[in-house]
Amino acid sequence: MKHSTDNPSAAIAEQAGNASDRRGFLKMAGTGVAAMGMLSAADAALAATAQQSTQRPGGADNFYASSEVTVQKVTFKNQYQMAVAGNLFVPKALDRDQRSPAIVVGHPMGAVKEQGANLYATKMAEQGFVTLSVDLAFWGGSGGQPRNAVSPDLYAETFSAAVDFLGGQAFVDKQRIGAIGICGSGSFVISAAKIDPRMKAIATVSMYDMGAANRDALNHSQSLEQRKQIIAAAAEQRQVEFNGGAVHYTGGTVLALAADTHPIQREFFDFYRTPRGEFTPKGASARTTTQPTLTSNVKFMNFYPFNDIEMISPRPLLFITGDQAHSREFSEDAYQRAAEPKELYIVPGAGHVDLYDRVTLIPFDKLASFFNKHLAAVGAR
């Protein structure tokens, strides 16, 4: 793997100039204002065809399971007495009479723990860590209404609640708990770690700054006027829903491919809408997975996770991104703002979604060495 601390921002897909492409680009970034409607029969057929024809990239193994690890479903409460659903992974060789280091793992924005987080938790448990994958509030098996709601504070709270849970396990050393945030959870774990020093080492993978992505879109391609239009549409929809109207959704991953589907949307589609990574939680609808509610998504506009990121120092930060990732700008921004100790790790040949599940590209050895070094150092003090 290639290690770098001063690489220039990667080029992202060129934004098209016409209005149709611009709307698609904004929806890709999670800021689209169009409400998601029911699939037509033609759309459903197209989606089914795409699922059948999409080839899984080499090394993709999102639903990997290990014979070296035990998995236990757990539920606990956050500070606001909301249920948090998780999976606890324990190495079978672990000496439960000793206190061991542990790692919390958060899933991509709009996903659930079965998409990326369980894989990382399993692989890190194989390295000897106790690990816990969690569903963020309003997603998967965790509590909160309405479903798919956006609340950056409660997302960050999920990480702190997970630390509460791990700290109460007899075989976990509460002084040696780290955290991994994938995609949007990278920004949520940064937000949490700024005010929760119990997270002793923090790594992010393919991080999205969900605040900047919604305010500015990728590569700062969204204007102030477009932002105001999104906010106005959300405010209008609030009144509709207060008066009893149906909940509407925004952003997320398209349900079907078209000839002009943006390449980044295709990247997400290949994971979330195909057997490679598709997962619909119990009680949820496949039509709305990955899609936050329109009225709550604007709360990201007030989310600035990288402000005061230097507060985390001297706890170490590791930012992992692909050299081809459209999200690379966010990891580089966080790295520039953070105080030492910090590290930016660039994975050659990897795009954004590649680091969700392509085990031949994900630098698990790097993650293991990072946490072994820094959580061991905490235990030695």
mmCIF file of C-alpha atoms in Angstrom, residues 91-231:
data_model
loop_
_atom_site.group_PDB
_atom_site.id
_atom_site.type_symbol
_atom_site.label_atom_id
_atom_site.label_comp_id
_atom_site.label_asym_id
_atom_site.label_seq_id
_atom_site.Cartn_x
_atom_site.Cartn_y
_atom_site.Cartn_z
ATOM 1 C CA PRO A 91 -12.127 -13.655 18.707
ATOM 2 C CA LYS A 92 -12.617 -17.296 19.651
ATOM 3 C CA ALA A 93 -9.034 -17.365 20.936
ATOM 4 C CA LEU A 94 -9.618 -14.389 23.246
ATOM 5 C CA ASP A 95 -8.750 -14.900 26.901
ATOM 6 C CA ARG A 96 -11.927 -13.602 28.545
ATOM 7 C CA ASP A 97 -10.162 -13.454 31.898
ATOM 8 C CA GLN A 98 -8.054 -10.616 30.533
ATOM 9 C CA ARG A 99 -9.174 -7.139 29.469
ATOM 10 C CA SER A 100 -8.607 -6.606 25.747
ATOM 11 C CA PRO A 101 -8.695 -3.607 23.386
ATOM 12 C CA ALA A 102 -11.925 -2.958 21.495
ATOM 13 C CA ILE A 103 -13.055 -1.046 18.403
ATOM 14 C CA VAL A 104 -16.433 0.469 17.467
ATOM 15 C CA VAL A 105 -17.289 0.398 13.738
ATOM 16 C CA GLY A 106 -19.843 2.694 12.078
ATOM 17 C CA HIS A 107 -21.444 2.107 8.671
ATOM 18 C CA PRO A 108 -21.692 4.430 5.657
ATOM 19 C CA MET A 109 -24.361 7.137 5.648
ATOM 20 C CA GLY A 110 -27.705 5.669 4.586
ATOM 21 C CA ALA A 111 -26.443 2.121 5.046
ATOM 22 C CA VAL A 112 -26.776 -0.273 7.992
ATOM 23 C CA LYS A 113 -24.210 -2.306 9.916
ATOM 24 C CA GLU A 114 -24.610 -5.216 7.486
ATOM 25 C CA GLN A 115 -23.118 -3.003 4.766
ATOM 26 C CA GLY A 116 -19.412 -2.513 5.373
ATOM 27 C CA ALA A 117 -19.357 -2.252 9.166
ATOM 28 C CA ASN A 118 -19.807 -5.975 9.885
ATOM 29 C CA LEU A 119 -17.009 -6.770 7.437
ATOM 30 C CA TYR A 120 -14.585 -4.380 9.119
ATOM 31 C CA ALA A 121 -15.611 -5.612 12.559
ATOM 32 C CA THR A 122 -15.076 -9.226 11.527
ATOM 33 C CA LYS A 123 -11.675 -8.592 9.978
ATOM 34 C CA MET A 124 -10.469 -6.585 12.977
ATOM 35 C CA ALA A 125 -11.727 -9.293 15.340
ATOM 36 C CA GLU A 126 -9.594 -11.741 13.376
ATOM 37 C CA GLN A 127 -6.673 -9.470 14.314
ATOM 38 C CA GLY A 128 -7.445 -9.998 18.008
ATOM 39 C CA PHE A 129 -9.686 -7.032 18.834
ATOM 40 C CA VAL A 130 -13.119 -7.154 20.401
ATOM 41 C CA THR A 131 -15.267 -5.231 17.921
ATOM 42 C CA LEU A 132 -18.768 -3.799 17.818
ATOM 43 C CA SER A 133 -20.618 -2.779 14.659
ATOM 44 C CA VAL A 134 -23.597 -0.497 15.257
ATOM 45 C CA ASP A 135 -26.619 0.873 13.454
ATOM 46 C CA LEU A 136 -26.836 4.643 13.681
ATOM 47 C CA ALA A 137 -29.989 6.111 15.217
ATOM 48 C CA PHE A 138 -33.000 5.936 12.848
ATOM 49 C CA TRP A 139 -31.358 3.230 10.712
ATOM 50 C CA GLY A 140 -31.370 -0.572 10.711
ATOM 51 C CA GLY A 141 -32.262 -2.105 14.050
ATOM 52 C CA SER A 142 -31.641 1.032 16.106
ATOM 53 C CA GLY A 143 -34.460 3.180 17.432
ATOM 54 C CA GLY A 144 -35.802 6.525 16.326
ATOM 55 C CA GLN A 145 -38.728 7.854 14.338
ATOM 56 C CA PRO A 146 -39.269 8.655 11.562
ATOM 57 C CA ARG A 147 -37.091 6.040 9.940
ATOM 58 C CA ASN A 148 -34.151 7.285 7.839
ATOM 59 C CA ALA A 149 -34.124 10.602 9.688
ATOM 60 C CA VAL A 150 -30.974 12.719 9.798
ATOM 61 C CA SER A 151 -29.596 13.860 13.153
ATOM 62 C CA PRO A 152 -25.817 14.375 13.210
ATOM 63 C CA ASP A 153 -25.800 14.769 17.005
ATOM 64 C CA LEU A 154 -27.594 11.455 17.526
ATOM 65 C CA TYR A 155 -25.357 9.765 14.977
ATOM 66 C CA ALA A 156 -22.327 10.894 16.978
ATOM 67 C CA GLU A 157 -24.082 9.824 20.173
ATOM 68 C CA THR A 158 -24.315 6.288 18.776
ATOM 69 C CA PHE A 159 -20.507 6.041 18.923
ATOM 70 C CA SER A 160 -20.379 7.261 22.518
ATOM 71 C CA ALA A 161 -23.163 4.859 23.492
ATOM 72 C CA ALA A 162 -21.156 2.043 21.914
ATOM 73 C CA VAL A 163 -18.181 3.037 24.071
ATOM 74 C CA ASP A 164 -20.498 2.923 27.113
ATOM 75 C CA PHE A 165 -21.494 -0.616 26.170
ATOM 76 C CA LEU A 166 -17.981 -1.841 25.491
ATOM 77 C CA GLY A 167 -16.692 -0.271 28.694
ATOM 78 C CA GLY A 168 -19.178 -2.385 30.631
ATOM 79 C CA GLN A 169 -17.891 -5.697 29.252
ATOM 80 C CA ALA A 170 -15.707 -7.604 31.708
ATOM 81 C CA PHE A 171 -13.258 -8.667 28.956
ATOM 82 C CA VAL A 172 -12.807 -5.165 27.482
ATOM 83 C CA ASP A 173 -10.215 -2.669 28.681
ATOM 84 C CA LYS A 174 -12.182 0.569 28.759
ATOM 85 C CA GLN A 175 -8.918 2.510 28.543
ATOM 86 C CA ARG A 176 -8.189 0.919 25.149
ATOM 87 C CA ILE A 177 -11.231 1.572 22.960
ATOM 88 C CA GLY A 178 -10.841 2.838 19.402
ATOM 89 C CA ALA A 179 -13.252 3.608 16.584
ATOM 90 C CA ILE A 180 -13.593 3.266 12.810
ATOM 91 C CA GLY A 181 -16.010 5.340 10.736
ATOM 92 C CA ILE A 182 -16.753 4.395 7.127
ATOM 93 C CA CYS A 183 -17.981 7.038 4.661
ATOM 94 C CA GLY A 184 -20.426 9.353 6.487
ATOM 95 C CA SER A 185 -19.618 7.686 9.797
ATOM 96 C CA GLY A 186 -16.107 9.053 9.386
ATOM 97 C CA SER A 187 -17.483 12.534 9.998
ATOM 98 C CA PHE A 188 -19.783 11.295 12.777
ATOM 99 C CA VAL A 189 -16.957 9.593 14.668
ATOM 100 C CA ILE A 190 -14.810 12.724 14.342
ATOM 101 C CA SER A 191 -17.706 14.726 15.804
ATOM 102 C CA ALA A 192 -18.073 12.232 18.645
ATOM 103 C CA ALA A 193 -14.368 11.952 19.426
ATOM 104 C CA LYS A 194 -14.001 15.712 19.814
ATOM 105 C CA ILE A 195 -16.120 15.549 22.982
ATOM 106 C CA ASP A 196 -15.509 11.944 24.066
ATOM 107 C CA PRO A 197 -11.870 11.327 25.049
ATOM 108 C CA ARG A 198 -12.639 7.670 25.805
ATOM 109 C CA MET A 199 -12.064 6.988 22.087
ATOM 110 C CA LYS A 200 -8.306 6.622 22.219
ATOM 111 C CA ALA A 201 -7.551 6.140 18.513
ATOM 112 C CA ILE A 202 -9.766 7.004 15.536
ATOM 113 C CA ALA A 203 -9.616 5.821 11.925
ATOM 114 C CA THR A 204 -11.818 6.877 9.021
ATOM 115 C CA VAL A 205 -12.233 5.130 5.676
ATOM 116 C CA SER A 206 -13.567 6.764 2.485
ATOM 117 C CA MET A 207 -14.783 9.580 4.696
ATOM 118 C CA TYR A 208 -17.559 11.936 3.673
ATOM 119 C CA ASP A 209 -17.912 15.242 5.504
ATOM 120 C CA MET A 210 -21.700 15.081 5.426
ATOM 121 C CA GLY A 211 -21.974 18.758 6.303
ATOM 122 C CA ALA A 212 -19.790 19.988 3.445
ATOM 123 C CA ALA A 213 -21.281 17.450 1.029
ATOM 124 C CA ASN A 214 -24.740 18.876 1.642
ATOM 125 C CA ARG A 215 -23.770 22.550 1.796
ATOM 126 C CA ASP A 216 -21.399 22.583 -1.153
ATOM 127 C CA ALA A 217 -21.733 19.204 -2.952
ATOM 128 C CA LEU A 218 -18.625 17.488 -4.251
ATOM 129 C CA ASN A 219 -15.808 19.715 -5.418
ATOM 130 C CA HIS A 220 -17.751 22.784 -4.170
ATOM 131 C CA SER A 221 -20.081 22.527 -7.162
ATOM 132 C CA GLN A 222 -23.273 23.729 -5.456
ATOM 133 C CA SER A 223 -24.137 27.416 -5.300
ATOM 134 C CA LEU A 224 -25.627 29.333 -2.386
ATOM 135 C CA GLU A 225 -28.814 29.801 -4.370
ATOM 136 C CA GLN A 226 -29.131 26.053 -4.936
ATOM 137 C CA ARG A 227 -28.605 25.484 -1.214
ATOM 138 C CA LYS A 228 -31.394 27.927 -0.415
ATOM 139 C CA GLN A 229 -33.720 26.139 -2.836
ATOM 140 C CA ILE A 230 -33.072 22.839 -1.056
ATOM 141 C CA ILE A 231 -33.751 24.397 2.348
#
